PDB file of C-alpha atoms in Angstrom:
ATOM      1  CA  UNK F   1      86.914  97.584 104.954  1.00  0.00           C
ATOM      2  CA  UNK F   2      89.129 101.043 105.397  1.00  0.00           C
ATOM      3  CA  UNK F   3      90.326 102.614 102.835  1.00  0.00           C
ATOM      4  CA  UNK F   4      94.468 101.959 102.487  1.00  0.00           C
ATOM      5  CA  UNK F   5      97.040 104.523 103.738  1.00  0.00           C
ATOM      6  CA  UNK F   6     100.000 105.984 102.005  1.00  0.00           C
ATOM      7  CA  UNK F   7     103.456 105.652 103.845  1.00  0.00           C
ATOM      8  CA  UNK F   8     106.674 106.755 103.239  1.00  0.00           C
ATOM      9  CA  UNK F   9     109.764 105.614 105.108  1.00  0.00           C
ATOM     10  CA  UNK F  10     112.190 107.764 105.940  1.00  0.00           C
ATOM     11  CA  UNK F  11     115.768 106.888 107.172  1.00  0.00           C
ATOM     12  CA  UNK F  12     117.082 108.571 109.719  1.00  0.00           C
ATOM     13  CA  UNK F  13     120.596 108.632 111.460  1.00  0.00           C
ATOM     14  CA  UNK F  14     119.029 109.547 114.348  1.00  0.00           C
ATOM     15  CA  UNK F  15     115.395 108.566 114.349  1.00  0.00           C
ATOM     16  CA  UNK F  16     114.586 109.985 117.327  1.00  0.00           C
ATOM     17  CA  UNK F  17     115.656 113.318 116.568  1.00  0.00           C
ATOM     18  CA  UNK F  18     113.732 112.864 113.306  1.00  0.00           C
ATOM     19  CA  UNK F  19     110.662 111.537 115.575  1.00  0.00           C
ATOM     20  CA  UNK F  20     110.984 114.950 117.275  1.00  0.00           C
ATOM     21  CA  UNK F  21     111.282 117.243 114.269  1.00  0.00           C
ATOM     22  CA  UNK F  22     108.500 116.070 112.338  1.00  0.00           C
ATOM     23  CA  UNK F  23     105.736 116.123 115.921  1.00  0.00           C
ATOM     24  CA  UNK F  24     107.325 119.312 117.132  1.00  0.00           C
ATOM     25  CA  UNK F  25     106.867 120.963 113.175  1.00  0.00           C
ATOM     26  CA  UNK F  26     104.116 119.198 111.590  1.00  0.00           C
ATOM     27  CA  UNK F  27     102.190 117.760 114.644  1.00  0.00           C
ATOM     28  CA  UNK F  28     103.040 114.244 113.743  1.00  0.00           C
ATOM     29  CA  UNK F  29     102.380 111.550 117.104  1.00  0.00           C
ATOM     30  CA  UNK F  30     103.870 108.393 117.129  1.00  0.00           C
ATOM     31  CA  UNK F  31     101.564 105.353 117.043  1.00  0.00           C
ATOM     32  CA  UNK F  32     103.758 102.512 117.544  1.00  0.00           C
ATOM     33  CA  UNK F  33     107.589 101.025 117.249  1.00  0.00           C
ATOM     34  CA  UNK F  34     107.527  97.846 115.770  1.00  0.00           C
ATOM     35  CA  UNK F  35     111.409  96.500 114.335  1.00  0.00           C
ATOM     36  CA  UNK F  36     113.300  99.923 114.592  1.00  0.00           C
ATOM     37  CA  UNK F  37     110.249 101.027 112.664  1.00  0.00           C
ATOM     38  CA  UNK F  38     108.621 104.196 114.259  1.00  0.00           C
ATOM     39  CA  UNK F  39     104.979 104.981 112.709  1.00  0.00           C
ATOM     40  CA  UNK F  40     104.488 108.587 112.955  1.00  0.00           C
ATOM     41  CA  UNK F  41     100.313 109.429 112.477  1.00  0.00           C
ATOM     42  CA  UNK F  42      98.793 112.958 111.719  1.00  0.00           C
ATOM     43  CA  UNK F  43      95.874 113.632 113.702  1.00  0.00           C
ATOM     44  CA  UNK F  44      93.574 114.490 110.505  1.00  0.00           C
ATOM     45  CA  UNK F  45      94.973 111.556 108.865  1.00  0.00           C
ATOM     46  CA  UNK F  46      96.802 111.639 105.748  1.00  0.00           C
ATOM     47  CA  UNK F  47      99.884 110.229 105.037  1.00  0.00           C
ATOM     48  CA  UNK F  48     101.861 107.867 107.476  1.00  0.00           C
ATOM     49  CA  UNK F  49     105.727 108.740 108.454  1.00  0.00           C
ATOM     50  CA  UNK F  50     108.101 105.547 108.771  1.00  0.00           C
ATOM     51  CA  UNK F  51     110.910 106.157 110.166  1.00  0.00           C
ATOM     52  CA  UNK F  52     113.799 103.891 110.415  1.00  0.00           C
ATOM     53  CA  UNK F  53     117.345 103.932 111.560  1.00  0.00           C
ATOM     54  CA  UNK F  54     119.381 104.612 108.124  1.00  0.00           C
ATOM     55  CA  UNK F  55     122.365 102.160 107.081  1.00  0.00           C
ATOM     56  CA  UNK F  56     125.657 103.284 107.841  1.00  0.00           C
ATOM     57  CA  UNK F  57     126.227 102.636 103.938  1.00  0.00           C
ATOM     58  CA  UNK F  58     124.048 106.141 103.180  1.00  0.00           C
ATOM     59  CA  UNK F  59     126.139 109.138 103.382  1.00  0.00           C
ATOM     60  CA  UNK F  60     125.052 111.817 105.908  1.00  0.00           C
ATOM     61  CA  UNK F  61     122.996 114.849 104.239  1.00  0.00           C
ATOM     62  CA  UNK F  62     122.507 112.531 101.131  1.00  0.00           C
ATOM     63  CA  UNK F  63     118.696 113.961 100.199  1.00  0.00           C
ATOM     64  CA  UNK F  64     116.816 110.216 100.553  1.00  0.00           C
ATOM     65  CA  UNK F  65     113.383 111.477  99.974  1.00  0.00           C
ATOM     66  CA  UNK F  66     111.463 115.188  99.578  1.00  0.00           C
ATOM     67  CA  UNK F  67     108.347 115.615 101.728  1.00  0.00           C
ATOM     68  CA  UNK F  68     105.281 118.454 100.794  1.00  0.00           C
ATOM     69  CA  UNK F  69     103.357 119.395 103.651  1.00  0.00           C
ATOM     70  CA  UNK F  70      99.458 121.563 101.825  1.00  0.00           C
ATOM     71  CA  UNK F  71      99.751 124.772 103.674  1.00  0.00           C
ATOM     72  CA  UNK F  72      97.288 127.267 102.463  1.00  0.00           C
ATOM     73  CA  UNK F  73      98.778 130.655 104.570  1.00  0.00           C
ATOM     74  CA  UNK F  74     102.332 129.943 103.643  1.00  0.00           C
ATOM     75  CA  UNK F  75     103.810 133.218 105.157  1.00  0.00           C
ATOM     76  CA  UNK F  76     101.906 132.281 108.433  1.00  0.00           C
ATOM     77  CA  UNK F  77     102.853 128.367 108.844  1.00  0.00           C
ATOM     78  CA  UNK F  78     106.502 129.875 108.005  1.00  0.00           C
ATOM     79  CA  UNK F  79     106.666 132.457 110.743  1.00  0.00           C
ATOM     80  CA  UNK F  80     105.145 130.171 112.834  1.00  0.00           C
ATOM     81  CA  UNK F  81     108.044 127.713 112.101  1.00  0.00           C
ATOM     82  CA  UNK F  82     110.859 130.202 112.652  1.00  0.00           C
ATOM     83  CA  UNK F  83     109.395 131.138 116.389  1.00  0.00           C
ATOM     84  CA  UNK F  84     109.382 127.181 116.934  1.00  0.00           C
ATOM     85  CA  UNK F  85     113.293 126.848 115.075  1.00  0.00           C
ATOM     86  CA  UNK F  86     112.417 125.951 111.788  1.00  0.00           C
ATOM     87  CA  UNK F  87     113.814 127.949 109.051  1.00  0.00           C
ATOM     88  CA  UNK F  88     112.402 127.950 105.167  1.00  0.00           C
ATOM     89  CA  UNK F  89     113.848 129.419 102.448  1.00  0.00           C
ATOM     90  CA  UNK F  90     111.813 132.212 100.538  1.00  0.00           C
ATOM     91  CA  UNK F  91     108.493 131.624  99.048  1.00  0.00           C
ATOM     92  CA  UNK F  92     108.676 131.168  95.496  1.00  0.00           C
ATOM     93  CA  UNK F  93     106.020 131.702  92.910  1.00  0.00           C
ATOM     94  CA  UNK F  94     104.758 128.909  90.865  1.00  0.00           C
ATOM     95  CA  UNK F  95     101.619 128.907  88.246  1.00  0.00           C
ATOM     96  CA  UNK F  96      99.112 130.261  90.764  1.00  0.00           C
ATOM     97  CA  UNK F  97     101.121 129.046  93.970  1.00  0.00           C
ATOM     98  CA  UNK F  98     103.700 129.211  96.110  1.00  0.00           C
ATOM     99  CA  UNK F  99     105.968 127.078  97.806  1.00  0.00           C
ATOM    100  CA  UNK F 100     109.368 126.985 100.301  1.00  0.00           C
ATOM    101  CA  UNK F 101     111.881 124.853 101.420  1.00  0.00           C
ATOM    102  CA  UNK F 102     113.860 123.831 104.446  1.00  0.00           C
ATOM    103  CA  UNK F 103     115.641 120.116 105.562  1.00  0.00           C
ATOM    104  CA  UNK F 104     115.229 117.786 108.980  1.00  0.00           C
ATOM    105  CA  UNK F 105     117.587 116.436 110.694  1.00  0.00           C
ATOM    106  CA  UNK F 106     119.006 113.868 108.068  1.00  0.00           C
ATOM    107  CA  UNK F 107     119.145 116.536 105.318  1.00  0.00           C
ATOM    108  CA  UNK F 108     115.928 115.206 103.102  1.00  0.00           C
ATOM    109  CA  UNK F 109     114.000 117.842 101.644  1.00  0.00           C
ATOM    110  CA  UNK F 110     110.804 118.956 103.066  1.00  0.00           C
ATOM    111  CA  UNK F 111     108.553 121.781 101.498  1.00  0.00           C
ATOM    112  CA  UNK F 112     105.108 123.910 102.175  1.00  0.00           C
ATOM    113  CA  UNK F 113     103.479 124.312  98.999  1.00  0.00           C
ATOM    114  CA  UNK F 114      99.860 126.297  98.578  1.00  0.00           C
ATOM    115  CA  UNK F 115      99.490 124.038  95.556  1.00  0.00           C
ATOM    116  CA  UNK F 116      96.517 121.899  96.621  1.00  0.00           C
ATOM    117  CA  UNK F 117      94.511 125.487  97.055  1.00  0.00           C
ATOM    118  CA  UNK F 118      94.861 126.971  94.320  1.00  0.00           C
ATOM    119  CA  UNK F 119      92.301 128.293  91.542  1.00  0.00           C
ATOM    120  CA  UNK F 120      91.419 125.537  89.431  1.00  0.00           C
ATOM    121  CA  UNK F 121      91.120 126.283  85.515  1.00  0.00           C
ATOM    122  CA  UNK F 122      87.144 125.678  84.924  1.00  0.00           C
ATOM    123  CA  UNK F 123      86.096 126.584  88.721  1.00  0.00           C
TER     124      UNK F 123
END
């Protein structure tokens, strides 16, 4: 028996566009399309992407959801990002990491955070 996955959906006004941003930034791939559902995968596993086609009801830029992607060389995945057309916001401090910000397409949050390598008190 596997072990279950985590998903979050993630509506999109245009989900291919979305699709796009999240392979071409995070190195998502697409796994399958099954009722205007798109599952996006990560190669080293992880968390699973669904992305669906968002109501017409839901206001454009409306923040539906924040995603945090564990980088541990923040300046590096950000330059990295900028040569590829992804701009984040400055790196900000936090108790022993950092983090920054950006959006995709649809306006919902997404953020690199250093917060999963950092020092642990009693290590």
């Amino acid at each position: 028996m596997s072990a279950p996955s985590s998903q979050v959906m993630l509506y999109a006004n245009d989900p291919v566009k979305t699709c796009a941003f999240y392979e071409q930034h995070f190195g998502f791939v697409p796994s399958e399309e099954s009722q205007g559902v798109v599952e996006l995968h990560h190669p080293r596993g992880g968390l699973i992407l669904l992305v669906h086609r968002a109501a017409k009801s839901l206001k454009g830029n409306q923040a539906r959801v924040k995603l945090v992607f564990d980088v541990e060389n923040l300046e590096a995945f950000r330059s990295r990002a900028l040569v590829n057309g992804l701009e984040f916001g400055p790196i900000h401090q936090a108790q022993g990491y950092g983090f920054a910000n950006s959006k995709d397409p649809d306006g919902n949050g997404v953020s690199i955070s250093s917060r999963v390598y950092r020092p642990r008190q009693g290590s």
